[in-house]
Coordinates of C-alpha atoms and ligand atoms in Angstrom, one line a residue:
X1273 CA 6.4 -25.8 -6.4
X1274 CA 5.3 -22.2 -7.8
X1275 CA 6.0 -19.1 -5.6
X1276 CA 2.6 -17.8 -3.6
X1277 CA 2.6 -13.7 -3.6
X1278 CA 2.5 -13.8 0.0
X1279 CA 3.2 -10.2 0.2
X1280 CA 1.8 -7.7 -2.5
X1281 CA 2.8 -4.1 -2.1
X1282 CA 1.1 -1.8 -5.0
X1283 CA 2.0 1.8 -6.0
X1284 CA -1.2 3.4 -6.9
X1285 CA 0.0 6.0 -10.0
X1286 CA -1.5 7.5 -12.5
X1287 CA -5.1 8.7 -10.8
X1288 CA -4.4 12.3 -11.9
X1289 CA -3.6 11.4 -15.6
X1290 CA -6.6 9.1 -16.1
X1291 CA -9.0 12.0 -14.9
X1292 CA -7.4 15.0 -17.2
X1293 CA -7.6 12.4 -20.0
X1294 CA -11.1 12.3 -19.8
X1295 CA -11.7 16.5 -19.2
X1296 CA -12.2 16.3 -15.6
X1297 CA -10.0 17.4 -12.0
X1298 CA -7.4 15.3 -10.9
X1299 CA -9.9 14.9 -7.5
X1300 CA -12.2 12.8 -10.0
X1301 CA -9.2 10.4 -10.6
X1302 CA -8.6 10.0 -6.7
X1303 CA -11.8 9.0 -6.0
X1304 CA -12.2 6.5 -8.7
X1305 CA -8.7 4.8 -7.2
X1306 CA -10.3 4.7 -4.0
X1307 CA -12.8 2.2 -5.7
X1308 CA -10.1 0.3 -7.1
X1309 CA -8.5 0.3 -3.7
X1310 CA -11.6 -1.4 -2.4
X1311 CA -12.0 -3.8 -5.7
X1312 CA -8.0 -5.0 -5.4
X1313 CA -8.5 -5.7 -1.8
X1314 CA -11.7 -7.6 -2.0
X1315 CA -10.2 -9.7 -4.4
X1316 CA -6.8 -10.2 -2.4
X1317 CA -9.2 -11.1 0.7
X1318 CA -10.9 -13.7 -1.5
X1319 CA -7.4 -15.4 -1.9
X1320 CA -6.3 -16.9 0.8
X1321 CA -2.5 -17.7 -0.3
X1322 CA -2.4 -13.7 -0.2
X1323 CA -1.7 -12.9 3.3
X1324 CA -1.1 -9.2 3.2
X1325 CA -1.5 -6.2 0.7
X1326 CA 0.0 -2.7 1.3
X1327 CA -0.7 0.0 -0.5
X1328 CA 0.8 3.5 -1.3
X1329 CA -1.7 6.2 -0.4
X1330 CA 0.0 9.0 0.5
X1331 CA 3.9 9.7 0.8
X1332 CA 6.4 11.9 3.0
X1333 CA 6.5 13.4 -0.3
X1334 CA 2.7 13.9 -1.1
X1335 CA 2.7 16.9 1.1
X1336 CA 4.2 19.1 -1.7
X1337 CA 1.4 18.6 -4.0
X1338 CA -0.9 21.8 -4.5
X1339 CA -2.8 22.3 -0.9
X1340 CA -6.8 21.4 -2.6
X1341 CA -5.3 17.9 -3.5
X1342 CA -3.8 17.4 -0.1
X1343 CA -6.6 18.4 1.5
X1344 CA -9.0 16.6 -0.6
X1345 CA -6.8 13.3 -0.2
X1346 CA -7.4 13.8 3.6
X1347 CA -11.1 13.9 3.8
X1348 CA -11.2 10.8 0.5
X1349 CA -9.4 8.2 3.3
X1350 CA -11.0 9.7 6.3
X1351 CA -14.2 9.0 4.2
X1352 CA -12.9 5.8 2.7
X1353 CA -12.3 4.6 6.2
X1354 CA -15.5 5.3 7.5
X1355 CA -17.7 4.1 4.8
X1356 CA -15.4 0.7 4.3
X1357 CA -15.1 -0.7 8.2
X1358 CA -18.2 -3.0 6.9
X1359 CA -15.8 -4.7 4.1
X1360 CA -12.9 -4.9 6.2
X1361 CA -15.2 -6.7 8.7
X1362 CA -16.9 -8.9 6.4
X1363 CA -13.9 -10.3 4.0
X1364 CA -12.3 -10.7 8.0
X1365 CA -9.7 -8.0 6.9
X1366 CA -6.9 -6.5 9.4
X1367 CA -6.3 -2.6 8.6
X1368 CA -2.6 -1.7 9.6
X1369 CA -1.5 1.3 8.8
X1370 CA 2.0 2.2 8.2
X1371 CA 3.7 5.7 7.9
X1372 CA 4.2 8.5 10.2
X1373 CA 0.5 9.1 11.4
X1374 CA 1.7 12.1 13.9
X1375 CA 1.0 14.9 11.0
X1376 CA -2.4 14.1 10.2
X1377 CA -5.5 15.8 11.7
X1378 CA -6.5 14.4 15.4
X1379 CA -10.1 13.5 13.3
X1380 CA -8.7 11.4 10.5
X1381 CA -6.2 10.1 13.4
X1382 CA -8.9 8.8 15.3
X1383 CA -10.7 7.5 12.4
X1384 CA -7.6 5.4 11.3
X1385 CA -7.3 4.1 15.2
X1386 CA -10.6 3.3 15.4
X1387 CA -10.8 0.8 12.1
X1388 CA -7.4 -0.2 13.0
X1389 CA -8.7 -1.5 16.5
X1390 CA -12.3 -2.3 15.3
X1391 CA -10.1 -5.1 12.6
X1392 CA -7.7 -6.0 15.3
X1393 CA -9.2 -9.4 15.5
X1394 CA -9.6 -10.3 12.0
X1395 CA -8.0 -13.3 10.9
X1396 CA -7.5 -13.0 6.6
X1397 CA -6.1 -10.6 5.0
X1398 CA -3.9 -7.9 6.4
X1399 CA -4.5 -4.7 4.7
X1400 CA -1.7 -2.1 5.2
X1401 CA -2.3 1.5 3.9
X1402 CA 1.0 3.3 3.6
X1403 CA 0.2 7.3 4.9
X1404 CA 2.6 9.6 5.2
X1405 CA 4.9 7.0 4.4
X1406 CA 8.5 7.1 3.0
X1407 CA 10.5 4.0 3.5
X1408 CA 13.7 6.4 4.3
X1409 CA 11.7 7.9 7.1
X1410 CA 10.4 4.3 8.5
X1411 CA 14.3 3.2 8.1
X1412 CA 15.7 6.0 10.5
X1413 CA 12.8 6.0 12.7
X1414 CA 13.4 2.1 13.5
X1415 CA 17.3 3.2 13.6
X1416 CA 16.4 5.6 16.4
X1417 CA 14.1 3.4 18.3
X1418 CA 16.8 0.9 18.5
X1419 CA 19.5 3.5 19.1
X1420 CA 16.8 4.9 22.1
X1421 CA 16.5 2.0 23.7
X1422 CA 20.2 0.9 23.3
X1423 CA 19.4 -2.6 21.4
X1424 CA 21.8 -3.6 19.0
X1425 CA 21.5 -2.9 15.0
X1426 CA 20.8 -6.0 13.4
X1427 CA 19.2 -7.0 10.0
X1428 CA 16.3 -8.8 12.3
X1429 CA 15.8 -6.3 15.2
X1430 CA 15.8 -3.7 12.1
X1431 CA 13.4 -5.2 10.6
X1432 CA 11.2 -6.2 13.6
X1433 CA 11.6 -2.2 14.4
X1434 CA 10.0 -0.9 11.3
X1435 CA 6.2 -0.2 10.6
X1436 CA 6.2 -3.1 8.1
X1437 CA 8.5 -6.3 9.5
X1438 CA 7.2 -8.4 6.5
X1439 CA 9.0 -8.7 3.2
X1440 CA 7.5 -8.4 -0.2
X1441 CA 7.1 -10.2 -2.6
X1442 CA 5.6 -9.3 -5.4
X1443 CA 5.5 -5.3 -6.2
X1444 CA 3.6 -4.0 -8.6
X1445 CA 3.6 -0.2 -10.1
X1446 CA 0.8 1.2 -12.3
X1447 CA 0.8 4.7 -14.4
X1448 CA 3.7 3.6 -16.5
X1449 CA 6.8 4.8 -14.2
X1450 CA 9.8 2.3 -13.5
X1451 CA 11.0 3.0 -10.0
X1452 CA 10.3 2.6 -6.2
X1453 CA 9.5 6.6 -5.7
X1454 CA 10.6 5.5 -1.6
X1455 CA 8.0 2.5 -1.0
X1456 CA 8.8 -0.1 1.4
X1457 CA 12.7 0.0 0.1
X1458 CA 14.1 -2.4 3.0
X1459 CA 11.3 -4.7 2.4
X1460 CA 11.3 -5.1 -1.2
X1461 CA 14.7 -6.1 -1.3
X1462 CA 13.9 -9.4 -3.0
X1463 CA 10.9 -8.4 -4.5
X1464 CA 9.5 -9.1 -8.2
X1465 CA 9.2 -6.0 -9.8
X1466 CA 6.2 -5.8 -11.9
X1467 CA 5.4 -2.7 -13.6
X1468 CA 2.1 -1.6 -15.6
X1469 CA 1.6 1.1 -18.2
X1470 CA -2.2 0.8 -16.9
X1471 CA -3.6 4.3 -14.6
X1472 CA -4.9 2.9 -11.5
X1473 CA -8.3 3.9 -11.8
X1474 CA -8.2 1.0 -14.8
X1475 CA -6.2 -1.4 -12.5
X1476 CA -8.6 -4.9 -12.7
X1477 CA -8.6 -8.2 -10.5
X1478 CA -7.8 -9.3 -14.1
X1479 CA -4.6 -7.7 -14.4
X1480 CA -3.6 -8.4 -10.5
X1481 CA -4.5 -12.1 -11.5
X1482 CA -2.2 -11.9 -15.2
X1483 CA 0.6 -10.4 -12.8
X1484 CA 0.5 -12.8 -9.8
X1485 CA 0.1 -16.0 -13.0
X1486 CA 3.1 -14.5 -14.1
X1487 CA 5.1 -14.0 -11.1
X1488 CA 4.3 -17.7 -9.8
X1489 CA 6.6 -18.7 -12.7
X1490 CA 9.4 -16.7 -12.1
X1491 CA 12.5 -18.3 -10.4
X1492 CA 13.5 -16.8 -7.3
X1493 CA 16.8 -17.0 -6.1
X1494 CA 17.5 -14.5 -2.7
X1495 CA 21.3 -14.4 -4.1
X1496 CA 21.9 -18.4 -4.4
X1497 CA 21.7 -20.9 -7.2
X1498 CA 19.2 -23.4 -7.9
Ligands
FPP765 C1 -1.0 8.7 -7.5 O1 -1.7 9.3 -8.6 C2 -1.9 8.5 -6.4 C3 -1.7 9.1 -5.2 C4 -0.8 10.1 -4.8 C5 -2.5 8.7 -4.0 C6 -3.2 7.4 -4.1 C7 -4.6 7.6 -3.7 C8 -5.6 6.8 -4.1 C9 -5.5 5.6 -4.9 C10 -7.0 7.2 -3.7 C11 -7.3 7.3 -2.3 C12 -6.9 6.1 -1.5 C13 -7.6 5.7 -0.5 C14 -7.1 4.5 0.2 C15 -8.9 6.2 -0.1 P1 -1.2 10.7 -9.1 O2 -2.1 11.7 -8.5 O3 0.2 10.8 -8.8 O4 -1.5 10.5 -10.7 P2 -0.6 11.1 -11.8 O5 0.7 10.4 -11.8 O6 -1.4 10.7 -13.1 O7 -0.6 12.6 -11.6

């Protein structure tokens, strides 16, 4: 039997590079990923082995980029959110976000809450977006919830205590970088690594469907021998 990509996690690189290489602000490049973020999750949607795609948006880290950016990130998901809670309800798609939500404005908060409630009872696809996410952060946060309410630290209640209790596996990395730049590190720790020198804004259902035709003929082991 071939291995479904149950689980898809995607870091979204290279949005900058692909707008400077055409003469225009890295902003440009952001907003044509957004469109790819709606495009790859559509097509996930439409395949029903997928069962849930999370996606790198913005990172503890992201904070540190030149304030504009940040602030022009903000308003692109608050946006993105608002104009996209008709495609979430209409491919029957769950929005869970992951992250640390506390620093972000109480405007784009609410926004989030609101599609993350107005999905709550869709069936298909679970749609995470990572947001001021780092998977060290999400590691000692569940640590601390546990330690709080004095449960014992195990692989499982870890795991049930983090934003993201599913494991992934199949993760893919466009822009041309080879490494995990802090993205769901617990889950990912069987994961097939796929990365792409492709820029996001350039990422196609065509590639995501070479990738996952690949992947469902690679032989996973989880540490035993077949
Ligand atoms: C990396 O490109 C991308 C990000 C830091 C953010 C990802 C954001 C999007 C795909 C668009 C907005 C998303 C939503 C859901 C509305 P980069 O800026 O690091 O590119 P570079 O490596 O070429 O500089």
């Amino acid at each position: 039997m071939s291995n479904q990509p149950r689980h898809i996690a995607i870091i979204m690189d290279g949005n900058g590079r692909w707008a400077e290489s055409k003469g225009k602000t890295r902003t440009f490049g952001h907003e044509k990923g957004a469109e790819v973020v709606r495009t790859i999750t559509t097509y996930c949607a439409t395949h029903p082995e997928i069962e849930r795609l999370t996606l790198y948006a913005f990172s503890t880290e992201n904070w540190k980029r030149p304030k504009l950016e940040v602030e022009f990130l903000m308003k692109l998901l608050e946006k993105y959110l608002k104009n996209e809670l008709p495609t979430y309800l209409e491919g029957n798609i769950r929005f869970e976000p992951i992250g640390d939500l506390s620093l972000f404005s109480s405007s784009l908060r609410k926004t989030i809450t609101h599609v993350r409630e107005a999905t709550e009872h869709c069936t298909g696809l679970v749609q995470s977006l990572a947001l001021n996410y780092g998977g060290q952060d999400e590691i000692v946060r569940a640590a601390n919830q546990l330690c709080e309410a004095n449960a014992p630290i195990t692989t499982e209640s870890l795991t049930q205590a983090l934003d993201c209790p599913s494991d992934v596996d199949l993760l893919i990395r466009t822009g041309g970088d080879n490494r995990l730049s802090n993205f769901l590190l617990w889950q990912s720790a069987y994961a097939e690594l796929f990365f792409t020198d492709t820029l996001w804004p350039d990422f196609s259902e065509n590639e995501l469907n070479d990738i996952i035709r690949k992947f469902k003929t690679v032989e996973r082991r989880f540490g035993g021998i077949n």
